[in-house]
């Protein structure tokens, strides 16, 4: 017997129409590429998303056609999130930090028909446009009078002129909620990038889940600053959850340095912010020496790579800002777990609580997870046994766009599990902790050493700015860990001092064999440490113990 309730499809257009009706005057504030601050409301946003939808119709774009963006976090990008997907096309957010060759490859692989870009990325478009014959319309996300006269890009129009001639009235089409809405390519640290193709259903369910109290806890009372880029995994879904909750939104544009982010937070009364550890590192290094404080910030989600416990402590103890450590990936839309305490933990001593909060956290309803050993057998949830982390759920990838083989591992019940490539433990309360990406795991004398643990200890040293631990070949032990470190400006630190710092914090056999001081640690297109590059740059390095 079927239930007798209505079954409206879950569509992204309904999010923006909801916001326009119920939160019409809630503000969206953006720092623009031009440097000035732009403000408008959800009502304005909805009107302009409808104008964009009309412009796409006028171009003759078909349902399912891909429209790409190459843009910072800002209001025009937000309009694309709703105008492109809402009208039945697929928004392809391209990561501008990728190499131009890779960008051209991605644009062609996705078969993008139109591409809208911020003027900061004009040089990239100039380099790739001739290699992308399928793109029929290049659009600069700028005012008509800012359009560069001699860009060399055929038919280039300004976004404002392009959508400006169209009506702000539009009847959003209704279609199957499983229709594709947006796509995002993985960073391609191993081989060519692969694309996750999200649906209206997966994005809307993820938007509901992301707003939950133990997830991002978003509400109409919040002022939200997504530093996480809208060009990678939909800025962790914040644009959709923002429309769903009616929170004030604050977009940082291209200015992601500590000073700019801090000033924007203070000026716009930001209560909640989300970003990867490297961004917060920059913010804290700006604030600490100047003795600055947050006057409104209450919570921050830190994820994308492991949040060093030292950073968590600084936010909580020195600034009174609670940190939610989060884990996810492109293939998961991206949220999988977030870390917050349960009722039974509230009376615990603070250091016990901190031990829990350092983990990657508990699964959100909608994400099932398990850990399995090399033999595929499920490992116990005891906080010690570790294994490959597998996940499944309605916002987790089934197959890659244009992918031939299924990435899933069949479960006993016939349903597939997605292997995350992460190695983790899960404790009896369901708190998951990543020990490594499987390709970064260090195997020493048959025992595994967690590179994340080794990095976290180094990061707790006051002179260390960033630390990356990798395994180096060793004749006896297979591999031994070394830690590559950048020092904070002006700070002094010797190899011996840092190695001594490990005493009592890690088992003897886990302590790195060497410390290598480097100018900088290579970062990938999403701000994560690129260990492949680091290994490459240390290819002539010899372990002193080998
Ligand atoms: P890619 O770098 O391939 O684009 P994603 O941006 O999707 O991939 O990153 C997903 C990966 O990032 C995860 O599989 C995991 O290894 C790592 N990651 C994400 N969040 C965390 C976290 N909080 N702690 C440790 N690792 C994390």
Coordinates of C-alpha atoms and ligand atoms in Angstrom, one line a residue:
X1 CA 0.0 0.0 0.0
X2 CA 1.4 3.4 -0.9
X3 CA 1.2 6.4 1.4
X4 CA -1.3 9.1 0.4
X5 CA 0.9 12.1 0.7
X6 CA 1.9 14.6 -2.0
X7 CA 5.1 13.9 -3.8
X8 CA 6.4 17.1 -5.1
X9 CA 9.9 16.5 -6.6
X10 CA 12.7 18.0 -4.5
X11 CA 14.0 20.7 -6.9
X12 CA 16.7 23.4 -6.4
X13 CA 14.3 26.0 -7.8
X14 CA 12.0 25.5 -4.8
X15 CA 14.9 26.5 -2.5
X16 CA 15.3 29.9 -4.0
X17 CA 11.6 30.6 -4.4
X18 CA 11.2 29.6 -0.7
X19 CA 14.0 32.1 0.3
X20 CA 12.5 34.8 -1.9
X21 CA 9.1 34.5 -0.3
X22 CA 10.0 33.8 3.4
X23 CA 13.4 35.6 3.7
X24 CA 12.9 38.3 1.1
X25 CA 14.9 40.9 2.9
X26 CA 17.7 38.7 4.3
X27 CA 21.0 40.0 3.0
X28 CA 23.6 38.6 0.7
X29 CA 26.8 40.5 1.0
X30 CA 29.7 40.0 -1.4
X31 CA 33.2 41.3 -1.7
X32 CA 33.6 41.7 -5.4
X33 CA 36.6 41.1 -7.6
X34 CA 36.6 44.9 -8.1
X35 CA 37.2 45.2 -4.4
X36 CA 34.0 46.9 -3.3
X37 CA 31.2 45.4 -1.2
X38 CA 27.9 44.5 -2.9
X39 CA 24.7 43.9 -1.0
X40 CA 21.3 42.7 -2.0
X41 CA 18.6 40.3 -0.7
X42 CA 17.3 36.8 -1.5
X43 CA 14.4 38.5 -3.3
X44 CA 16.9 40.2 -5.6
X45 CA 18.9 37.0 -6.0
X46 CA 15.8 35.1 -7.1
X47 CA 14.8 37.7 -9.6
X48 CA 18.3 37.6 -11.2
X49 CA 18.4 33.8 -11.1
X50 CA 15.2 33.9 -13.2
X51 CA 16.7 36.4 -15.6
X52 CA 19.7 34.1 -16.0
X53 CA 17.3 31.2 -16.7
X54 CA 15.6 33.2 -19.4
X55 CA 19.0 34.0 -20.9
X56 CA 19.8 30.3 -21.0
X57 CA 16.5 29.6 -22.7
X58 CA 17.1 32.3 -25.2
X59 CA 20.5 30.7 -26.1
X60 CA 18.6 27.5 -26.9
X61 CA 20.3 25.4 -24.3
X62 CA 18.6 22.1 -23.8
X63 CA 17.7 20.5 -20.4
X64 CA 20.8 18.7 -19.1
X65 CA 23.3 21.0 -21.1
X66 CA 26.3 22.0 -19.0
X67 CA 27.0 25.6 -18.0
X68 CA 30.3 26.2 -16.4
X69 CA 31.5 28.7 -13.8
X70 CA 35.1 29.7 -13.1
X71 CA 34.4 32.1 -10.2
X72 CA 35.1 33.1 -6.6
X73 CA 32.4 33.0 -3.9
X74 CA 30.0 35.9 -4.8
X75 CA 26.4 36.8 -5.6
X76 CA 26.7 36.2 -9.3
X77 CA 28.0 32.7 -8.7
X78 CA 25.1 32.1 -6.3
X79 CA 22.7 33.2 -9.1
X80 CA 24.2 30.5 -11.3
X81 CA 23.7 27.9 -8.6
X82 CA 19.9 28.5 -8.9
X83 CA 19.4 29.9 -12.4
X84 CA 21.4 27.1 -14.2
X85 CA 20.2 24.1 -12.1
X86 CA 16.7 25.5 -11.5
X87 CA 16.1 25.8 -15.2
X88 CA 17.1 22.1 -15.8
X89 CA 20.7 22.6 -16.9
X90 CA 23.7 21.4 -15.1
X91 CA 26.1 23.8 -13.3
X92 CA 29.7 22.7 -13.7
X93 CA 31.8 24.5 -11.2
X94 CA 35.4 24.5 -12.4
X95 CA 38.3 24.9 -10.0
X96 CA 40.5 27.8 -11.2
X97 CA 43.4 26.6 -9.2
X98 CA 43.9 23.7 -11.6
X99 CA 46.5 23.9 -14.3
X100 CA 45.0 25.5 -17.5
X101 CA 45.6 22.2 -19.5
X102 CA 43.5 20.4 -16.9
X103 CA 40.9 23.1 -17.0
X104 CA 40.6 22.7 -20.8
X105 CA 40.4 18.9 -20.4
X106 CA 37.6 19.2 -17.9
X107 CA 35.6 21.8 -19.9
X108 CA 35.8 19.4 -22.9
X109 CA 35.1 16.3 -20.9
X110 CA 32.0 17.9 -19.4
X111 CA 31.0 19.3 -22.9
X112 CA 30.2 22.7 -21.4
X113 CA 28.1 24.9 -23.7
X114 CA 28.6 28.2 -21.9
X115 CA 31.1 29.4 -19.4
X116 CA 30.9 32.4 -17.0
X117 CA 34.1 33.6 -15.4
X118 CA 35.3 36.2 -13.0
X119 CA 37.7 38.7 -14.6
X120 CA 40.5 37.5 -12.3
X121 CA 40.5 34.4 -14.5
X122 CA 40.6 36.2 -17.9
X123 CA 44.2 35.0 -18.5
X124 CA 43.1 31.3 -18.0
X125 CA 40.2 31.8 -20.4
X126 CA 42.5 33.4 -22.9
X127 CA 44.8 30.4 -22.6
X128 CA 42.1 27.8 -23.0
X129 CA 39.2 29.1 -25.1
X130 CA 40.6 28.1 -28.5
X131 CA 40.9 24.5 -27.2
X132 CA 37.3 24.4 -26.1
X133 CA 35.2 24.4 -29.3
X134 CA 32.0 23.2 -27.7
X135 CA 31.6 26.4 -25.6
X136 CA 29.2 28.6 -27.6
X137 CA 29.1 31.5 -25.1
X138 CA 31.8 33.0 -23.0
X139 CA 30.5 35.4 -20.3
X140 CA 32.5 37.7 -18.1
X141 CA 30.9 38.0 -14.6
X142 CA 31.1 41.8 -14.6
X143 CA 29.3 45.1 -15.4
X144 CA 28.9 46.0 -19.0
X145 CA 31.3 48.9 -18.8
X146 CA 34.0 46.6 -17.3
X147 CA 34.1 44.2 -20.2
X148 CA 37.7 44.1 -21.6
X149 CA 37.7 45.6 -25.1
X150 CA 40.4 43.5 -26.7
X151 CA 40.2 40.2 -24.8
X152 CA 40.6 38.0 -27.9
X153 CA 37.7 35.8 -26.9
X154 CA 35.1 35.6 -29.6
X155 CA 31.6 36.8 -28.7
X156 CA 32.5 37.6 -25.1
X157 CA 29.7 39.4 -23.3
X158 CA 29.3 40.8 -19.8
X159 CA 27.0 38.9 -17.5
X160 CA 25.1 42.1 -16.7
X161 CA 24.4 42.8 -20.4
X162 CA 23.7 39.1 -21.0
X163 CA 21.0 38.7 -18.3
X164 CA 20.0 42.4 -18.2
X165 CA 17.7 42.3 -21.2
X166 CA 15.7 39.4 -19.8
X167 CA 12.6 39.3 -17.7
X168 CA 12.8 38.5 -14.0
X169 CA 9.6 36.4 -14.3
X170 CA 10.1 32.8 -15.1
X171 CA 8.2 29.5 -14.7
X172 CA 10.7 27.1 -13.2
X173 CA 10.2 23.7 -15.0
X174 CA 9.1 20.7 -13.0
X175 CA 10.9 17.4 -13.6
X176 CA 12.1 14.2 -11.9
X177 CA 14.1 15.0 -8.8
X178 CA 16.8 12.6 -9.8
X179 CA 17.7 14.9 -12.7
X180 CA 21.3 16.1 -12.7
X181 CA 21.8 19.6 -11.1
X182 CA 25.5 20.2 -10.9
X183 CA 28.9 18.6 -11.3
X184 CA 32.3 18.8 -9.7
X185 CA 35.6 17.2 -10.7
X186 CA 37.9 15.7 -8.1
X187 CA 41.3 17.4 -7.8
X188 CA 42.9 14.6 -9.8
X189 CA 45.8 14.1 -7.5
X190 CA 46.1 10.6 -9.0
X191 CA 45.4 10.5 -12.8
X192 CA 42.8 12.5 -14.7
X193 CA 40.1 14.1 -12.7
X194 CA 36.7 12.4 -12.4
X195 CA 33.4 14.0 -12.0
X196 CA 30.6 13.6 -9.4
X197 CA 27.3 14.4 -11.0
X198 CA 24.9 15.6 -8.3
X199 CA 21.1 15.5 -8.6
X200 CA 18.3 17.8 -7.4
X201 CA 17.3 15.1 -4.9
X202 CA 20.8 14.6 -3.6
X203 CA 21.5 18.3 -3.3
X204 CA 18.2 19.1 -1.6
X205 CA 18.5 16.2 0.9
X206 CA 22.0 17.3 1.6
X207 CA 20.8 20.8 2.2
X208 CA 18.3 19.7 4.8
X209 CA 21.0 17.5 6.5
X210 CA 23.6 20.2 6.5
X211 CA 21.4 22.6 8.4
X212 CA 20.7 20.2 11.3
X213 CA 21.9 21.2 14.8
X214 CA 24.7 18.6 15.0
X215 CA 25.8 19.4 11.5
X216 CA 26.1 23.1 10.7
X217 CA 23.2 24.3 12.8
X218 CA 22.2 27.0 10.3
X219 CA 19.3 29.3 11.0
X220 CA 17.7 32.6 10.0
X221 CA 19.6 34.2 12.9
X222 CA 23.0 33.4 11.5
X223 CA 25.4 35.4 9.4
X224 CA 27.3 32.8 7.4
X225 CA 30.7 33.1 5.7
X226 CA 31.6 30.3 3.5
X227 CA 35.4 30.6 2.9
X228 CA 35.1 27.1 1.3
X229 CA 35.0 27.8 -2.4
X230 CA 31.8 27.5 -4.5
X231 CA 34.1 26.1 -7.2
X232 CA 34.7 22.9 -5.2
X233 CA 31.8 20.6 -4.0
X234 CA 29.3 23.4 -3.9
X235 CA 31.0 25.1 -1.0
X236 CA 30.0 22.2 1.2
X237 CA 26.4 22.7 0.1
X238 CA 26.1 26.0 2.0
X239 CA 24.5 28.0 -0.9
X240 CA 21.5 25.5 -0.8
X241 CA 21.3 25.3 3.0
X242 CA 21.4 29.1 3.1
X243 CA 18.4 29.4 0.9
X244 CA 16.6 26.8 2.9
X245 CA 17.2 28.6 6.3
X246 CA 17.3 32.2 5.2
X247 CA 20.5 33.0 6.9
X248 CA 22.5 36.1 6.0
X249 CA 25.3 35.2 3.6
X250 CA 28.7 36.8 3.4
X251 CA 30.9 36.0 0.4
X252 CA 34.6 36.8 0.6
X253 CA 35.2 37.0 -3.2
X254 CA 38.9 36.7 -4.0
X255 CA 40.2 38.1 -0.8
X256 CA 41.1 35.0 1.3
X257 CA 44.0 36.4 3.3
X258 CA 43.7 36.6 7.1
X259 CA 43.3 40.4 7.2
X260 CA 40.5 40.5 4.6
X261 CA 38.6 37.6 6.0
X262 CA 38.8 39.0 9.6
X263 CA 37.7 42.5 8.6
X264 CA 34.7 41.0 6.6
X265 CA 33.7 38.8 9.6
X266 CA 33.7 41.8 11.9
X267 CA 32.0 44.2 9.5
X268 CA 29.1 41.7 8.7
X269 CA 28.6 40.2 12.2
X270 CA 29.5 36.7 11.0
X271 CA 28.4 34.0 13.5
X272 CA 29.4 31.0 11.5
X273 CA 32.2 30.3 9.1
X274 CA 33.5 27.3 7.2
X275 CA 36.8 26.5 5.6
X276 CA 39.9 24.2 5.3
X277 CA 42.6 24.3 8.0
X278 CA 45.0 26.3 5.8
X279 CA 42.5 29.2 5.6
X280 CA 42.1 29.3 9.3
X281 CA 45.9 29.1 9.8
X282 CA 46.1 32.4 7.8
X283 CA 43.4 34.0 9.8
X284 CA 44.9 33.1 13.2
X285 CA 48.4 34.2 12.1
X286 CA 46.9 37.6 11.3
X287 CA 44.9 37.9 14.5
X288 CA 47.4 36.6 17.1
X289 CA 50.2 39.1 16.7
X290 CA 47.8 42.0 16.6
X291 CA 45.8 40.8 19.6
X292 CA 42.5 40.8 17.7
X293 CA 39.3 39.2 18.9
X294 CA 36.1 37.9 17.3
X295 CA 33.1 39.9 18.4
X296 CA 30.4 37.8 16.8
X297 CA 31.9 34.5 15.5
X298 CA 30.5 31.5 17.5
X299 CA 31.1 28.4 15.4
X300 CA 33.3 27.3 12.6
X301 CA 33.4 24.1 10.6
X302 CA 36.9 23.0 9.7
X303 CA 37.3 20.1 7.3
X304 CA 38.7 19.0 3.9
X305 CA 41.8 17.8 5.7
X306 CA 42.5 17.0 9.3
X307 CA 42.1 19.9 11.7
X308 CA 45.2 19.9 13.9
X309 CA 44.2 19.7 17.6
X310 CA 46.3 22.8 18.2
X311 CA 44.0 24.8 16.0
X312 CA 40.9 23.4 17.6
X313 CA 42.3 24.3 21.1
X314 CA 43.2 27.8 19.9
X315 CA 39.8 28.5 18.6
X316 CA 38.0 27.1 21.6
X317 CA 40.2 28.2 24.5
X318 CA 41.7 31.5 23.3
X319 CA 38.8 32.8 21.2
X320 CA 35.7 31.0 22.6
X321 CA 34.7 29.8 19.2
X322 CA 33.5 26.2 18.9
X323 CA 35.0 24.1 16.2
X324 CA 33.1 21.4 14.4
X325 CA 35.6 19.1 12.7
X326 CA 34.1 17.7 9.5
X327 CA 34.9 15.0 7.0
X328 CA 33.6 14.4 3.5
X329 CA 34.6 14.3 -0.1
X330 CA 33.6 15.4 -3.6
X331 CA 31.9 12.0 -4.1
X332 CA 29.7 12.6 -1.0
X333 CA 28.3 16.1 -1.8
X334 CA 30.5 16.4 0.4
X335 CA 29.3 16.0 4.0
X336 CA 29.8 12.6 5.8
X337 CA 30.6 13.2 9.4
X338 CA 30.8 16.1 11.8
X339 CA 32.1 16.1 15.4
X340 CA 30.1 17.3 18.3
X341 CA 29.5 15.9 21.8
X342 CA 26.6 13.9 22.9
X343 CA 24.5 14.5 26.0
X344 CA 26.4 11.9 28.0
X345 CA 29.7 13.7 27.3
X346 CA 28.7 17.0 28.8
X347 CA 29.9 16.2 32.3
X348 CA 33.2 14.9 31.2
X349 CA 36.5 16.6 32.1
X350 CA 37.5 19.1 29.4
X351 CA 40.5 17.2 28.1
X352 CA 38.4 14.1 27.6
X353 CA 35.9 16.1 25.6
X354 CA 38.7 17.6 23.5
X355 CA 39.9 14.1 22.7
X356 CA 36.5 13.3 21.2
X357 CA 36.3 16.7 19.4
X358 CA 39.5 16.0 17.6
X359 CA 38.0 13.1 15.7
X360 CA 36.3 13.5 12.3
X361 CA 32.9 12.8 14.0
X362 CA 29.6 11.0 13.8
X363 CA 27.8 10.2 10.6
X364 CA 24.9 12.4 9.6
X365 CA 21.6 10.6 9.1
X366 CA 21.7 9.7 5.4
X367 CA 25.3 8.5 5.5
X368 CA 25.9 4.8 6.4
X369 CA 29.5 3.9 7.0
X370 CA 31.7 0.8 7.9
X371 CA 35.3 -0.1 8.0
X372 CA 36.7 -3.2 6.5
X373 CA 40.0 -5.1 6.6
X374 CA 42.1 -6.3 3.6
X375 CA 39.9 -9.4 3.5
X376 CA 36.7 -7.2 3.1
X377 CA 35.5 -8.3 6.6
X378 CA 33.9 -5.6 8.7
X379 CA 36.0 -4.4 11.6
X380 CA 34.6 -3.8 15.1
X381 CA 33.6 -0.3 16.3
X382 CA 36.1 -0.2 19.2
X383 CA 38.0 2.9 18.4
X384 CA 41.2 0.9 17.8
X385 CA 40.6 -1.5 14.9
X386 CA 41.1 0.3 11.6
X387 CA 40.2 -0.4 8.0
X388 CA 39.1 1.0 4.7
X389 CA 36.2 3.3 5.2
X390 CA 33.2 2.6 3.0
X391 CA 30.0 4.7 2.8
X392 CA 26.6 4.7 1.1
X393 CA 23.6 7.0 1.1
X394 CA 21.3 9.2 -1.0
X395 CA 24.0 11.9 -1.6
X396 CA 26.9 9.6 -2.2
X397 CA 28.1 8.8 -5.7
X398 CA 26.8 5.7 -7.5
X399 CA 29.0 6.1 -10.6
X400 CA 31.2 8.8 -12.1
X401 CA 30.1 11.0 -15.0
X402 CA 31.0 9.1 -18.2
X403 CA 32.6 6.4 -15.9
X404 CA 32.7 2.9 -17.3
X405 CA 33.3 0.7 -14.3
X406 CA 31.3 1.1 -11.1
X407 CA 33.4 2.4 -8.3
X408 CA 31.2 0.6 -5.8
X409 CA 31.9 -2.6 -3.7
X410 CA 28.9 -4.9 -3.5
X411 CA 27.5 -5.5 0.0
X412 CA 25.9 -8.7 1.2
X413 CA 22.5 -7.1 0.8
X414 CA 23.1 -6.3 -2.9
X415 CA 23.6 -2.6 -2.3
X416 CA 26.9 -1.0 -3.2
X417 CA 29.3 0.8 -0.9
X418 CA 31.6 3.6 -2.0
X419 CA 35.3 3.1 -1.0
X420 CA 36.5 6.4 0.3
X421 CA 40.2 5.7 0.0
X422 CA 40.5 6.7 3.7
X423 CA 41.6 4.5 6.5
X424 CA 39.8 5.0 9.8
X425 CA 38.7 3.8 13.1
X426 CA 35.1 4.0 14.5
X427 CA 34.5 3.9 18.3
X428 CA 31.5 2.4 20.1
X429 CA 29.7 5.7 20.1
X430 CA 30.1 6.0 16.3
X431 CA 32.8 8.6 16.2
X432 CA 35.0 8.0 13.2
X433 CA 38.6 9.0 13.1
X434 CA 40.7 9.1 9.9
X435 CA 44.2 7.8 10.4
X436 CA 45.3 8.4 6.8
X437 CA 44.4 8.4 3.1
X438 CA 45.2 4.9 2.1
X439 CA 47.9 6.1 -0.3
X440 CA 49.6 8.2 2.5
X441 CA 49.7 5.4 5.1
X442 CA 53.2 4.7 6.3
X443 CA 54.1 1.1 6.9
X444 CA 57.1 0.5 9.2
X445 CA 58.1 -3.0 10.2
X446 CA 54.6 -4.3 9.5
X447 CA 53.0 -1.6 11.7
X448 CA 51.0 1.3 10.4
X449 CA 51.9 4.8 11.4
X450 CA 49.3 7.5 11.0
X451 CA 50.8 10.5 9.2
X452 CA 48.0 12.7 10.5
X453 CA 49.0 11.9 14.1
X454 CA 52.7 12.8 13.4
X455 CA 51.6 16.0 11.7
X456 CA 49.3 17.0 14.6
X457 CA 52.1 16.7 17.1
X458 CA 54.4 18.9 15.1
X459 CA 51.6 21.4 14.5
X460 CA 51.3 21.7 18.3
X461 CA 54.8 23.1 18.5
X462 CA 54.7 26.9 18.7
X463 CA 57.4 27.4 16.1
X464 CA 55.7 25.2 13.4
X465 CA 53.6 26.8 10.7
X466 CA 52.8 23.7 8.7
X467 CA 53.9 20.0 8.8
X468 CA 53.6 17.1 6.4
X469 CA 54.6 13.6 7.3
X470 CA 55.6 11.1 4.6
X471 CA 57.2 7.7 4.5
X472 CA 60.7 7.2 3.1
X473 CA 62.1 3.8 2.0
X474 CA 64.1 2.0 4.6
X475 CA 66.1 -1.2 4.0
X476 CA 65.1 -2.8 7.3
X477 CA 61.7 -1.3 8.2
X478 CA 60.3 -0.8 4.6
X479 CA 59.4 2.7 5.4
X480 CA 60.2 5.2 8.1
X481 CA 58.4 8.5 8.7
X482 CA 60.0 11.9 8.2
X483 CA 58.3 15.2 8.8
X484 CA 58.7 18.2 6.5
X485 CA 58.1 21.5 8.4
X486 CA 57.8 25.2 7.7
X487 CA 58.7 27.5 10.6
X488 CA 56.5 30.4 11.6
X489 CA 58.0 33.8 10.4
X490 CA 60.9 34.7 12.8
X491 CA 60.6 31.5 14.8
X492 CA 63.6 29.3 15.5
X493 CA 63.5 25.6 15.7
X494 CA 66.1 22.9 15.3
X495 CA 65.7 19.3 14.2
X496 CA 66.7 18.0 17.6
X497 CA 64.2 20.3 19.4
X498 CA 61.3 19.1 17.3
X499 CA 62.3 15.4 17.6
X500 CA 62.5 15.9 21.4
X501 CA 59.0 17.4 21.3
X502 CA 57.6 14.0 20.2
X503 CA 58.8 12.4 23.4
X504 CA 55.9 11.2 25.5
X505 CA 53.4 12.2 22.7
X506 CA 54.0 9.3 20.4
X507 CA 55.4 5.7 20.8
X508 CA 59.1 5.6 20.1
X509 CA 58.8 3.7 16.9
X510 CA 56.3 6.3 15.6
X511 CA 58.6 9.2 16.1
X512 CA 59.9 10.5 12.7
X513 CA 63.5 9.6 11.8
X514 CA 64.2 13.0 10.6
X515 CA 62.9 16.6 10.2
X516 CA 63.3 18.4 6.9
X517 CA 62.9 22.2 7.0
X518 CA 61.3 23.4 3.7
X519 CA 60.4 26.9 2.4
X520 CA 56.8 25.8 1.8
X521 CA 54.7 22.7 1.6
X522 CA 53.1 22.2 -1.8
X523 CA 49.3 22.7 -1.7
X524 CA 46.8 21.3 -4.2
X525 CA 43.9 23.1 -5.9
X526 CA 41.7 22.8 -2.9
X527 CA 44.3 24.0 -0.3
X528 CA 45.3 20.5 0.8
X529 CA 48.9 19.4 1.2
X530 CA 50.1 17.7 -2.0
X531 CA 52.2 14.9 -0.7
X532 CA 52.9 13.5 -4.2
X533 CA 54.7 16.8 -5.0
X534 CA 56.5 16.8 -1.7
X535 CA 57.7 13.3 -2.3
X536 CA 58.9 14.4 -5.8
X537 CA 60.8 17.3 -4.4
X538 CA 62.5 15.0 -1.8
X539 CA 63.4 12.3 -4.3
X540 CA 67.1 12.6 -3.7
X541 CA 66.7 12.7 0.0
X542 CA 68.3 9.8 2.0
X543 CA 67.2 8.8 5.5
X544 CA 70.0 9.3 8.0
X545 CA 68.9 6.0 9.6
X546 CA 68.9 4.0 6.3
Ligands
LIG1 P1 40.1 15.6 -3.8 O1 41.2 16.2 -3.0 O2 40.3 14.3 -4.4 O3 39.3 16.6 -4.6 P2 38.1 15.9 -1.8 O4 38.3 17.4 -1.9 O5 36.8 15.3 -2.1 O6 39.1 15.2 -2.7 O7 38.7 15.4 -0.5 C1 38.3 14.2 0.1 C2 39.4 13.7 1.0 O8 39.9 14.7 1.9 C3 38.9 12.7 2.0 O9 38.8 11.4 1.3 C4 39.9 12.7 3.1 O10 41.1 12.0 2.7 C5 40.3 14.1 3.1 N1 39.6 14.8 4.2 C6 38.5 15.5 4.2 N2 38.1 16.0 5.4 C7 39.1 15.5 6.3 C8 39.3 15.6 7.7 N3 38.5 16.3 8.5 N4 40.3 14.9 8.2 C9 41.1 14.2 7.4 N5 41.0 14.1 6.1 C10 40.0 14.7 5.5

